[in-house]
Coordinates of C-alpha atoms in Angstrom, one line a residue:
L1 CA -7.9 -23.8 7.5
V2 CA -8.2 -22.0 3.9
S3 CA -4.7 -23.8 2.8
A4 CA -5.9 -27.0 4.0
F5 CA -8.9 -26.6 2.0
V6 CA -7.6 -25.5 -1.0
T7 CA -4.8 -28.2 -1.2
S8 CA -7.7 -30.6 -0.8
R9 CA -9.4 -29.1 -3.6
R10 CA -7.2 -29.5 -6.1
R11 CA -6.1 -32.6 -5.7
A12 CA -9.3 -33.5 -8.2
A13 CA -9.4 -30.3 -9.6
P14 CA -7.6 -28.6 -12.5
T15 CA -5.6 -25.3 -11.9
Q16 CA -8.4 -22.7 -11.5
T17 CA -7.0 -19.2 -13.6
L18 CA -7.5 -16.3 -11.3
A19 CA -8.0 -12.4 -13.2
V20 CA -6.0 -9.5 -12.2
L21 CA -7.4 -6.8 -13.5
T22 CA -4.7 -4.2 -14.0
K23 CA -4.5 -0.4 -15.1
F24 CA -0.8 0.7 -16.0
N25 CA 0.1 1.7 -19.9
Y26 CA 1.9 -1.0 -20.4
P27 CA 1.5 -4.9 -19.6
L28 CA 2.6 -5.1 -16.0
F29 CA 3.5 -8.9 -16.1
E30 CA 5.7 -8.7 -19.0
N31 CA 7.2 -5.1 -18.2
L32 CA 8.2 -6.0 -14.7
H33 CA 11.5 -4.0 -15.4
R34 CA 9.1 -0.5 -15.7
T35 CA 7.1 -0.4 -12.8
D36 CA 8.2 0.6 -9.5
L37 CA 8.7 -1.5 -5.9
F38 CA 5.7 -1.8 -5.4
S39 CA 3.6 -3.0 -7.9
A40 CA 6.4 -5.4 -8.0
E41 CA 6.3 -6.0 -4.6
L42 CA 2.9 -6.9 -4.6
L43 CA 2.6 -9.0 -7.4
A44 CA 5.4 -11.2 -5.8
G45 CA 2.8 -11.7 -3.5
L46 CA -0.1 -12.8 -5.3
R47 CA 2.0 -15.6 -6.9
H48 CA 3.4 -16.9 -4.8
Q49 CA -0.1 -17.4 -2.6
A50 CA -1.1 -18.5 -6.3
D51 CA 1.6 -21.3 -6.4
E52 CA 1.0 -21.8 -3.4
L53 CA -3.2 -22.5 -3.2
G54 CA -2.7 -24.2 -7.2
F55 CA -3.9 -20.7 -8.9
R56 CA -2.5 -19.7 -11.4
L57 CA -2.6 -15.8 -12.5
E58 CA -3.2 -14.0 -15.8
E59 CA -3.7 -10.3 -15.9
F60 CA -6.4 -8.0 -18.3
P61 CA -4.4 -5.0 -18.4
V62 CA -7.7 -2.0 -19.0
N63 CA -6.3 1.0 -20.0
L64 CA -4.5 -0.3 -23.4
P65 CA -5.3 0.2 -26.7
G66 CA -8.1 -2.3 -27.6
S67 CA -8.5 -3.4 -24.3
P68 CA -12.2 -4.9 -24.0
D69 CA -14.7 -3.1 -21.9
G70 CA -16.9 -4.4 -19.0
H71 CA -19.4 -6.5 -21.1
T72 CA -16.8 -8.1 -22.9
L73 CA -14.4 -8.4 -20.5
T74 CA -17.3 -10.3 -18.4
R75 CA -18.2 -12.5 -21.4
V76 CA -14.2 -13.3 -21.7
L77 CA -13.9 -14.2 -18.6
L78 CA -16.4 -16.3 -17.4
A79 CA -16.2 -18.3 -21.0
R80 CA -12.2 -19.1 -20.3
G81 CA -13.7 -19.9 -16.7
I82 CA -12.1 -17.6 -14.8
R83 CA -14.3 -16.3 -11.5
G84 CA -12.3 -15.0 -9.5
V85 CA -10.5 -11.2 -10.2
L86 CA -8.4 -9.0 -8.1
L87 CA -7.9 -5.7 -8.7
F88 CA -4.6 -4.8 -9.0
P89 CA -3.9 -1.2 -7.7
S90 CA -1.6 2.3 -8.8
G91 CA -1.8 2.9 -12.7
D92 CA -4.1 5.2 -13.8
L93 CA -5.8 6.7 -10.8
S94 CA -8.3 8.5 -12.4
M95 CA -9.9 6.1 -14.3
A96 CA -12.3 3.8 -13.0
F97 CA -12.1 -0.5 -13.6
P98 CA -15.2 -1.4 -15.9
E99 CA -17.9 -2.4 -14.5
L100 CA -18.3 -5.9 -15.1
D101 CA -21.4 -8.1 -13.8
W102 CA -20.2 -9.0 -11.0
T103 CA -23.2 -11.5 -10.3
H104 CA -20.7 -13.6 -12.2
F105 CA -16.9 -12.8 -9.5
A106 CA -15.3 -13.6 -6.5
V107 CA -13.4 -10.7 -6.4
V108 CA -11.2 -8.7 -3.5
A109 CA -9.8 -5.5 -4.3
A110 CA -5.8 -4.9 -3.0
G111 CA -5.9 -1.1 -2.0
F112 CA -8.7 1.7 -1.9
H113 CA -8.5 2.4 -5.8
S114 CA -12.0 2.8 -6.9
K115 CA -13.4 2.7 -3.6
H116 CA -17.6 3.3 -5.5
L117 CA -16.8 -0.5 -5.9
P118 CA -18.3 -2.2 -2.5
V119 CA -15.8 -5.1 -2.4
H120 CA -13.6 -7.0 0.1
R121 CA -10.1 -5.3 0.0
T122 CA -6.9 -5.9 1.6
A123 CA -4.3 -2.5 2.7
M124 CA -1.4 -1.6 4.0
D125 CA -2.3 -0.3 7.4
Q126 CA -0.7 3.0 7.0
G127 CA -2.9 4.3 10.3
R128 CA -1.0 1.9 12.9
A129 CA 2.4 2.4 10.9
V130 CA 2.2 6.5 11.2
E131 CA 1.4 5.6 15.1
T132 CA 4.4 2.9 15.1
C133 CA 6.6 5.6 13.4
I134 CA 5.6 8.7 16.2
A135 CA 5.6 6.1 18.8
R136 CA 9.4 5.2 18.6
L137 CA 10.0 8.6 17.9
Q138 CA 9.0 10.8 21.2
A139 CA 10.4 7.1 22.5
R140 CA 13.5 9.1 21.8
G141 CA 12.7 12.3 22.5
L142 CA 11.4 14.3 19.3
R143 CA 8.4 16.3 19.9
R144 CA 7.7 17.8 17.1
I145 CA 6.8 15.4 14.7
A146 CA 5.7 16.2 10.5
L147 CA 3.7 13.8 8.2
G148 CA 5.4 14.5 4.6
V149 CA 2.8 12.9 3.4
T150 CA 0.6 15.2 0.4
R151 CA -2.9 15.9 -0.4
Q152 CA -2.8 13.3 -4.0
L153 CA -1.2 10.5 -1.9
D154 CA -3.5 10.8 0.8
P155 CA -6.7 9.7 -0.7
R156 CA -4.6 6.2 -2.1
W157 CA -4.7 5.3 1.3
N158 CA -8.2 6.4 1.9
Y159 CA -6.7 8.7 4.6
T160 CA -5.5 6.7 7.8
A161 CA -2.3 8.1 8.1
S162 CA -3.3 11.4 8.2
G163 CA -6.3 10.7 9.8
R164 CA -4.1 9.4 12.9
F165 CA -1.7 11.9 12.7
F166 CA -4.0 14.8 12.8
A167 CA -5.3 12.5 15.9
W168 CA -2.5 12.2 17.8
Q169 CA -1.1 15.5 16.6
C170 CA -4.6 17.5 18.3
G171 CA -3.6 16.3 21.6
Q172 CA -0.1 17.9 21.7
P173 CA 1.0 21.9 22.4
L174 CA 0.4 24.2 19.9
K175 CA 3.9 25.1 19.9
D176 CA 4.6 21.4 18.9
R177 CA 2.2 20.8 15.8
V178 CA 3.2 21.1 12.2
P179 CA 1.3 21.7 9.1
V180 CA 1.2 18.9 6.4
I181 CA 3.4 19.7 3.6
P182 CA 1.5 21.4 1.0
G183 CA 1.9 20.1 -2.3
D184 CA -0.7 19.0 -5.1
H185 CA 1.9 16.1 -7.2
E186 CA 2.4 12.9 -5.3
H187 CA 5.6 14.1 -4.1
P188 CA 6.4 17.0 -2.8
L189 CA 8.6 18.6 -5.5
P190 CA 12.3 19.6 -4.1
H191 CA 12.0 23.8 -3.9
E192 CA 8.8 22.6 -1.6
V193 CA 9.9 20.4 0.6
N194 CA 13.4 22.6 1.2
K195 CA 11.0 25.5 1.8
W196 CA 8.9 23.4 4.4
L197 CA 11.4 22.1 5.7
Q198 CA 13.6 25.7 6.9
R199 CA 10.1 26.5 7.6
Y200 CA 9.0 25.2 10.2
R201 CA 11.7 23.2 11.6
P202 CA 11.2 19.7 12.6
D203 CA 12.9 17.2 15.0
A204 CA 11.3 14.3 12.9
V205 CA 9.1 14.1 9.5
I206 CA 7.5 11.1 8.2
G207 CA 6.9 10.5 4.8
Y208 CA 8.5 9.9 1.8
Q209 CA 12.1 7.4 0.6
Y210 CA 14.3 10.6 0.0
Y211 CA 13.3 12.1 3.0
P212 CA 16.9 11.6 5.0
E213 CA 18.1 13.2 1.8
Y214 CA 16.8 16.2 2.4
A215 CA 16.9 16.0 6.4
A216 CA 21.1 16.1 5.0
D217 CA 20.5 18.9 3.7
L218 CA 18.8 20.4 5.9
A219 CA 22.0 19.8 8.8
R220 CA 24.2 20.4 6.6
D221 CA 23.1 23.7 5.6
H222 CA 20.9 25.4 8.3
D223 CA 22.3 23.2 11.3
H224 CA 18.8 21.4 12.6
E225 CA 18.8 18.1 12.8
V226 CA 16.2 16.1 11.7
L227 CA 15.7 12.5 11.7
A228 CA 13.6 11.1 8.2
V229 CA 11.6 7.7 8.8
V230 CA 10.3 6.8 5.2
I231 CA 7.1 4.4 5.2
E232 CA 6.1 3.6 1.6
A233 CA 7.9 0.6 0.0
T234 CA 12.4 0.8 -0.1
E235 CA 15.2 -0.2 -1.3
R236 CA 17.8 1.5 1.1
T237 CA 18.2 0.2 4.7
D238 CA 20.3 3.2 5.8
C239 CA 17.3 5.0 7.1
Y240 CA 15.2 4.0 10.1
R241 CA 11.5 3.0 8.3
L242 CA 7.7 1.5 8.5
D243 CA 8.6 -2.0 6.5
P244 CA 4.8 -2.0 4.6
Q245 CA 4.8 -6.0 4.0
L246 CA 3.8 -6.1 0.4
R247 CA 4.1 -9.3 0.0
H248 CA 2.7 -10.9 2.5
L249 CA -0.3 -7.8 1.6
G250 CA -0.3 -9.2 -1.9
R251 CA -0.1 -13.1 0.1
T252 CA -2.7 -12.2 2.2
S253 CA -5.6 -10.4 -1.4
V254 CA -4.6 -13.9 -2.3
N255 CA -6.1 -15.8 0.7
V256 CA -9.5 -13.7 0.6
L257 CA -10.1 -14.6 -2.9
A258 CA -9.8 -17.7 -2.2
R259 CA -11.9 -18.6 0.4
E260 CA -14.2 -16.5 -1.3
L261 CA -14.5 -19.3 -4.4
F262 CA -14.7 -22.2 -2.3
I263 CA -17.2 -21.1 -0.1
N264 CA -19.3 -19.6 -4.2
H265 CA -19.9 -16.0 -2.8
Y266 CA -20.0 -14.4 -5.9
G267 CA -21.2 -10.7 -6.1
L268 CA -20.4 -7.5 -4.6
P269 CA -21.0 -8.3 -1.2
A270 CA -23.4 -7.0 1.2
I271 CA -20.6 -6.3 3.8
P272 CA -17.2 -5.6 2.0
E273 CA -14.6 -6.2 4.1
V274 CA -11.3 -4.5 5.0
T275 CA -8.4 -6.8 5.9
F276 CA -4.9 -4.8 6.8
I277 CA -1.4 -4.9 7.0
S278 CA 0.8 -4.2 9.6
G279 CA 3.7 -2.8 8.8
L280 CA 7.4 -3.1 10.0
W281 CA 9.2 -0.9 12.0
L282 CA 13.3 -1.7 10.6
E283 CA 16.1 0.8 12.0
P284 CA 19.2 1.0 10.1
G285 CA 21.8 -1.5 8.5
Q286 CA 18.1 -3.6 9.1
T287 CA 16.5 -6.1 6.9
A288 CA 12.6 -7.7 7.4
A289 CA 14.3 -10.9 7.3
A290 CA 17.0 -10.1 9.9
R291 CA 14.2 -8.5 11.9
P292 CA 13.5 -10.4 15.6
A293 CA 9.9 -11.7 15.5
A294 CA 9.6 -11.2 19.5
K295 CA 10.2 -7.8 19.4
L296 CA 7.3 -7.3 16.0
A297 CA 4.5 -6.2 18.2
T298 CA 7.3 -3.8 20.4
T299 CA 5.8 -0.2 20.9
A300 CA 6.2 2.3 23.2
P301 CA 2.5 3.8 23.3
L302 CA 1.6 6.6 22.7
A303 CA 1.8 10.0 24.7
P304 CA -1.2 12.3 24.7

């Protein structure tokens, strides 16, 4: 419905620009070769859907020398006739987006960064991702399942991954409970991973894209098999993984913003909404394009 409405509107109207606010220390749109897979895939989804709906995206970096403050950026956007704002995740997480006069704008955030802003959001459903991974691993007879997400990354997912994991773990026998990996970095250091795996010897670990290598080292050096499942964006296809569907997250972000613009919803919403995007389970050797659609919703129930 949104697509049909936007298509009818754009036939008689000039192309509208959507502002994409970023917090990198370089202009993202001009330096995709410098960014990570997460940002590149998300931006590709944003661009695809903006083009489909007749919008133009323009980046406004807010973390560069001379970047405008909230008051100045408000004036710039209004002077340009820009009423839609997308808050792009990543970059400097300690920095908040500038305080615009939000009464003039429809705004959507991709992810849970700048959580103090009560805005509509789109996000990866990491709780569902963990649930799917656990169900798949249990179906293989694995019981001692570990979560390899650190304290630094988990808040960026609004604790949805750890929350779902701990809820499941509370129903497991004490002997099968593996503590979450320690560490104050976003990605744990190699010695932290090795020490953790050797001490607790889980059957499986859910986490980052380099865990398959650590699992292989553990099997070779300590004769203990660990099945690793990756739940972040990765280009590797040689492991089990839960693809976060970042392009779809980008497309959905534009759809939500388009809805707000074309029903004239400006300002911070009284009741913010969160739209979750489900990931896609993939076996080694599979790609998302080759995944049979009929199997997308097939998961085994979680054991209590």
